[in-house]
Short mmCIF file of C-alpha atoms in Angstrom, two decimals:
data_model
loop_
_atom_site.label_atom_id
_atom_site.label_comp_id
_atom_site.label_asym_id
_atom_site.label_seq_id
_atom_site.Cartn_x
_atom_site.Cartn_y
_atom_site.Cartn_z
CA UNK A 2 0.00 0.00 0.00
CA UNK A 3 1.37 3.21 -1.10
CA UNK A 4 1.96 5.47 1.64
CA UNK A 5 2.43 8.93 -0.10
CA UNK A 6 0.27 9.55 -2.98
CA UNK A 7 -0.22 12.05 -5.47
CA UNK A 8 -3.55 11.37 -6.77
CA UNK A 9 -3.06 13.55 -9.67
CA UNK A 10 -0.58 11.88 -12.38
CA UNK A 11 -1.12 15.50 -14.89
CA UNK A 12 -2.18 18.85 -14.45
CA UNK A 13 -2.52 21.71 -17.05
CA UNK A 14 -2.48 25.55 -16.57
CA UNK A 15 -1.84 28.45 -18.29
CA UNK A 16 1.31 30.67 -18.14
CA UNK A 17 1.38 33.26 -15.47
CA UNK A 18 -1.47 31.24 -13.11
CA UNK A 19 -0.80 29.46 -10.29
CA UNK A 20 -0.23 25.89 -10.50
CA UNK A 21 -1.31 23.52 -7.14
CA UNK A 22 0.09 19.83 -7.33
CA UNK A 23 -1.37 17.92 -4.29
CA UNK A 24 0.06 15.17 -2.45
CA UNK A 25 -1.61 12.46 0.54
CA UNK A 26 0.53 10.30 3.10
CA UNK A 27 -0.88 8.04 5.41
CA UNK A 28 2.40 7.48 7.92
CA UNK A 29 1.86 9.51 10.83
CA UNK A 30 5.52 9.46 11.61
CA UNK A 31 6.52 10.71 8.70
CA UNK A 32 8.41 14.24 9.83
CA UNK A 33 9.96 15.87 6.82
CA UNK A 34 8.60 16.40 3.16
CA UNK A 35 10.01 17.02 0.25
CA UNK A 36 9.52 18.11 -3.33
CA UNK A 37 11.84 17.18 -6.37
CA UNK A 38 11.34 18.51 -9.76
CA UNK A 39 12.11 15.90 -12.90
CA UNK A 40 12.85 16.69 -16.55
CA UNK A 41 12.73 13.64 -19.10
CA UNK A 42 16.24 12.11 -19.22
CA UNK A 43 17.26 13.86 -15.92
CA UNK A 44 17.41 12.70 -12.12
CA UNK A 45 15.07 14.34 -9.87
CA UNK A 46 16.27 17.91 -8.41
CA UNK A 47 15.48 18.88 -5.67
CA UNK A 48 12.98 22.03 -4.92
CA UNK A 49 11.60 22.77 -1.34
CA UNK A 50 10.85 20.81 1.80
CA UNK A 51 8.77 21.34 4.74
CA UNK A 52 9.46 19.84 8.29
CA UNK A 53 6.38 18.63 10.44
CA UNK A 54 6.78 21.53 13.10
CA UNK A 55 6.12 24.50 10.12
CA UNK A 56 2.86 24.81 8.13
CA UNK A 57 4.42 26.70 5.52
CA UNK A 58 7.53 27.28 3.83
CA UNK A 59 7.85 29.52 0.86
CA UNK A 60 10.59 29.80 -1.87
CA UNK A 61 10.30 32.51 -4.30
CA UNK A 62 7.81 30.96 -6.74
CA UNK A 63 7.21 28.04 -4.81
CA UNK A 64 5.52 27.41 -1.13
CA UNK A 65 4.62 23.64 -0.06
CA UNK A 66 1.87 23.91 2.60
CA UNK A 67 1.46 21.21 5.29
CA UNK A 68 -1.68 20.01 7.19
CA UNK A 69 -0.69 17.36 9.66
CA UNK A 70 -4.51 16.78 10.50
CA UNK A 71 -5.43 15.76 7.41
CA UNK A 72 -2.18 14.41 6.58
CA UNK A 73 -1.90 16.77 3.24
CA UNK A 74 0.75 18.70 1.65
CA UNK A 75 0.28 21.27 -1.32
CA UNK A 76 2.47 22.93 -3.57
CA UNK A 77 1.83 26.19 -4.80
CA UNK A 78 3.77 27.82 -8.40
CA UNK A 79 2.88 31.18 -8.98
CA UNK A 80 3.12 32.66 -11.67
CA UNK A 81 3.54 29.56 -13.47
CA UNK A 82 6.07 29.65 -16.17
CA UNK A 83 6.67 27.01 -19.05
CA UNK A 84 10.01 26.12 -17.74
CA UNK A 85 8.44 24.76 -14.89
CA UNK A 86 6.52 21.66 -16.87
CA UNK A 87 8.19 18.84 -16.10
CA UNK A 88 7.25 15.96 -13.09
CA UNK A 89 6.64 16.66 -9.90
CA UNK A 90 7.33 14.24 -7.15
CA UNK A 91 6.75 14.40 -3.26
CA UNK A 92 8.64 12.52 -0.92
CA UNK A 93 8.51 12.18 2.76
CA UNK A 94 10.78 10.75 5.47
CA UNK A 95 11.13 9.95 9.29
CA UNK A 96 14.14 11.64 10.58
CA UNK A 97 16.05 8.16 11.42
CA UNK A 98 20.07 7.55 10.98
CA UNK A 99 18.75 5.86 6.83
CA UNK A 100 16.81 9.17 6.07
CA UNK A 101 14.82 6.67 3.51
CA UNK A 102 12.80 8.71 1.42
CA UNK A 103 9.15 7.42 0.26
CA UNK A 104 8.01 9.33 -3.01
CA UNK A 105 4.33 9.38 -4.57
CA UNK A 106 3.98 8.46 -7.84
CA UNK A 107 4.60 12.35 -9.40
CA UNK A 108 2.20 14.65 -11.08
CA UNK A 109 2.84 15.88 -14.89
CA UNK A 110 2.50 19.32 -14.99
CA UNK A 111 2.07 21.08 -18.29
CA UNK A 112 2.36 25.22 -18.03
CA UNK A 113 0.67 26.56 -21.84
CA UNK A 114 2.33 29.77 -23.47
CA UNK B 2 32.08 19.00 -9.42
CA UNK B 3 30.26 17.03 -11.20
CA UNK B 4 27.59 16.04 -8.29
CA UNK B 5 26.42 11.93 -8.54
CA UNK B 6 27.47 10.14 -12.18
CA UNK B 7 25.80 6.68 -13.05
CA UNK B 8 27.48 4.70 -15.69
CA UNK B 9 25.94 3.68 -17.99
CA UNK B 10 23.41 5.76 -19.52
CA UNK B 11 21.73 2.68 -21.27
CA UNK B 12 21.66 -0.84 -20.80
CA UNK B 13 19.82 -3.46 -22.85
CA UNK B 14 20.39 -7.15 -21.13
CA UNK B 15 18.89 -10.47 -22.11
CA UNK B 16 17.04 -12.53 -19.24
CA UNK B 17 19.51 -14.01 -17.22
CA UNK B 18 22.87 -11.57 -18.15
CA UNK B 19 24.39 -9.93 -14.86
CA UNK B 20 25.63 -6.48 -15.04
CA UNK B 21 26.63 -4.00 -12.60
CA UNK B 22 25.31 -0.54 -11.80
CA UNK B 23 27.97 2.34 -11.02
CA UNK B 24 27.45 5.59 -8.88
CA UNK B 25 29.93 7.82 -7.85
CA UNK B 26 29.76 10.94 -6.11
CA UNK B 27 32.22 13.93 -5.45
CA UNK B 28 30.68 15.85 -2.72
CA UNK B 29 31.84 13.84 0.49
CA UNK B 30 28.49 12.54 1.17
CA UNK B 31 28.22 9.53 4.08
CA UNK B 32 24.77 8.05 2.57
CA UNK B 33 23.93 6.62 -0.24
CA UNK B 34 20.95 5.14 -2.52
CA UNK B 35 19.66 3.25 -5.33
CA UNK B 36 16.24 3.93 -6.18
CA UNK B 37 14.09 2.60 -9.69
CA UNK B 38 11.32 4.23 -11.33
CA UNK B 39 8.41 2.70 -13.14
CA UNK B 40 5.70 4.28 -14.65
CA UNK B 41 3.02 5.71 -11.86
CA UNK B 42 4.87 4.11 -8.83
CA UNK B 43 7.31 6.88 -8.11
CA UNK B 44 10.78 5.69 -7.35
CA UNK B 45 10.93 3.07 -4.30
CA UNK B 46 13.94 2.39 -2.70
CA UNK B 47 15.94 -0.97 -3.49
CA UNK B 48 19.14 -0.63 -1.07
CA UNK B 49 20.67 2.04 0.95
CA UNK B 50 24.43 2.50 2.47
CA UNK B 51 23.67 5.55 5.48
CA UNK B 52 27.88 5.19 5.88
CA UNK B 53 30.84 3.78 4.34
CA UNK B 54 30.98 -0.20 5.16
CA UNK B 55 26.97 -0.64 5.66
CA UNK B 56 24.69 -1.37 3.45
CA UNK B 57 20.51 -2.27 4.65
CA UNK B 58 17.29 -3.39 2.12
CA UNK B 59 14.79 -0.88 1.57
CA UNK B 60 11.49 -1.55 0.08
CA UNK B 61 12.23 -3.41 -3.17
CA UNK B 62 15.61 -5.69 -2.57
CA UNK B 63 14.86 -8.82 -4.38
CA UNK B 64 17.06 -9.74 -7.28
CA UNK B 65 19.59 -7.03 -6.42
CA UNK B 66 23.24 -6.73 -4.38
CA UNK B 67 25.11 -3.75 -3.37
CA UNK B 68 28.90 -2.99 -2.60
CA UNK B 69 29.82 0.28 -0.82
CA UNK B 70 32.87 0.10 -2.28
CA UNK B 71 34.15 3.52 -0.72
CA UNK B 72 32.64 6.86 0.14
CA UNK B 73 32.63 7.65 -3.08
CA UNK B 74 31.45 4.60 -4.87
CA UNK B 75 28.09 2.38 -4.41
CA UNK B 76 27.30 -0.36 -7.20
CA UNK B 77 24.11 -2.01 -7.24
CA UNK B 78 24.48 -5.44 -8.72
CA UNK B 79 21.90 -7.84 -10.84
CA UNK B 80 23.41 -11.35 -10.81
CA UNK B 81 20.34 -12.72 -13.48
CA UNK B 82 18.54 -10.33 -15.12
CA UNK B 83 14.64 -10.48 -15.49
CA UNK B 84 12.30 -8.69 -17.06
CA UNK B 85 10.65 -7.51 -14.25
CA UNK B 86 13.82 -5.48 -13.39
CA UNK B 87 12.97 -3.28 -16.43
CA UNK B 88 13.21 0.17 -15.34
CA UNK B 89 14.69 3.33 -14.71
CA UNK B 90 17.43 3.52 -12.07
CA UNK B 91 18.78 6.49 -9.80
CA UNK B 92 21.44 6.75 -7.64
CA UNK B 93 21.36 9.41 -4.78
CA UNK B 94 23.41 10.75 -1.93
CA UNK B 95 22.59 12.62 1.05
CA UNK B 96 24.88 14.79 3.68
CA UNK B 97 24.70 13.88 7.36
CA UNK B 98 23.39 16.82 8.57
CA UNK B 99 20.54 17.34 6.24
CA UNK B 100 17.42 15.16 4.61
CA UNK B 101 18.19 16.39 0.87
CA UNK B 102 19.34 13.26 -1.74
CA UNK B 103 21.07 14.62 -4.54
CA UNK B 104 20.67 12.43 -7.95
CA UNK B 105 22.39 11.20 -10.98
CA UNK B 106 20.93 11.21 -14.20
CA UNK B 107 19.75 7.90 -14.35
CA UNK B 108 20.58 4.29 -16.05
CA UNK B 109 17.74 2.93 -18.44
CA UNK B 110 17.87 -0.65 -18.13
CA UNK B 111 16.13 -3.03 -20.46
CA UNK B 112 15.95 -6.99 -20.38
CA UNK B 113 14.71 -8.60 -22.85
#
């Protein structure tokens, strides 16, 4: 059983809107989240994490909300640009001495000129 | 600095060839992974090193072996290929003192 998932596997918006790729875990003790970023024929990059004790943590462009109750994280792009298509994955970890990472199965975002 | 480099690029195998993975990385990093991604699964975790000389299973370690061959260097090692173990693979490494994996680019492996 999957525990992160991104429900979404693509997403569509126009340039200069605001793009909001969604992600579910189901491990409470999960304590840190991450996104990565993925172009075709690249490794993932890495693009902003959250820890469990913030709600919010914002990055120019980009802020990844958390809500622990609802075990939900969110990341915001605004203004979306077409540089920014490309896969989107989530990942979450509990801060042990591995640091193992569990990722959802990534959302394919497509900005439009 | 040229980060984490997996060699090779591309791989095409027939069922039952071995072949070994490399990953190297240049940034003095005490972990180390090896991840594989298939299509809508994300990448899940095959074997991890979290220092030079250990090396623990993570979710998906059947059919694979590892070697932490240094602090630079982790291999990941298929002794008889199937088809199953069709996929994309990354290697990543992570600094102590922080939760961000860096990647390499990737090895596309294909058995036949």
């Amino acid at each position: 059983d999957q525990q992160v998932k991104q429900n979404s596997p693509s997403l569509s918006v126009q340039e200069g809107r605001i793009s909001i790729l969604n992600c579910d875990y189901t491990n409470s003790m999960f304590d840190y989240f991450l996104w990565y970023k993925k172009y075709p024929a690249e490794g993932p990059t890495f693009l902003i994490s959250i820890s469990s004790i913030k709600d919010k943590n914002e990055d120019g462009r980009f802020t990844v909300f958390l809500n622990k109750s609802a075990k939900h994280l969110s990341l915001h792009i605004v203004p979306s640009q077409p540089g920014d298509s490309a896969v989107y994955f989530c990942a979450a970890s509990v801060n042990n001495a591995g640091n193992m990472l569990t990722f959802g199965g990534g959302t394919r975002l497509m900005v439009k000129p | 600095n040229a980060g984490v480099t997996q060699t090779p690029k591309f791989q095409v195998l027939k069922t039952g060839q071995s072949m070994t993975l490399q990953c190297a990385q240049d940034m003095n990093h005490n972990s180390m992974y090896w991840y594989r991604q298939d299509p809508g699964m994300g990448l899940r975790l095959i074997y991890y090193s979290a220092s030079e000389g250990t090396t623990d299973k993570g979710e998906v370690p059947n059919g694979y072996n590892v070697s932490r061959l240094n602090k630079r260097e982790f291999s990941l090692r298929l002794e008889s290929a199937a088809p199953s173990q069709t996929s994309v693979y990354f290697c990543a490494s992570r600094r102590t003192v922080e939760n961000i994996q860096y990647f390499g680019a990737g090895t596309r492996l294909s058995v036949l």
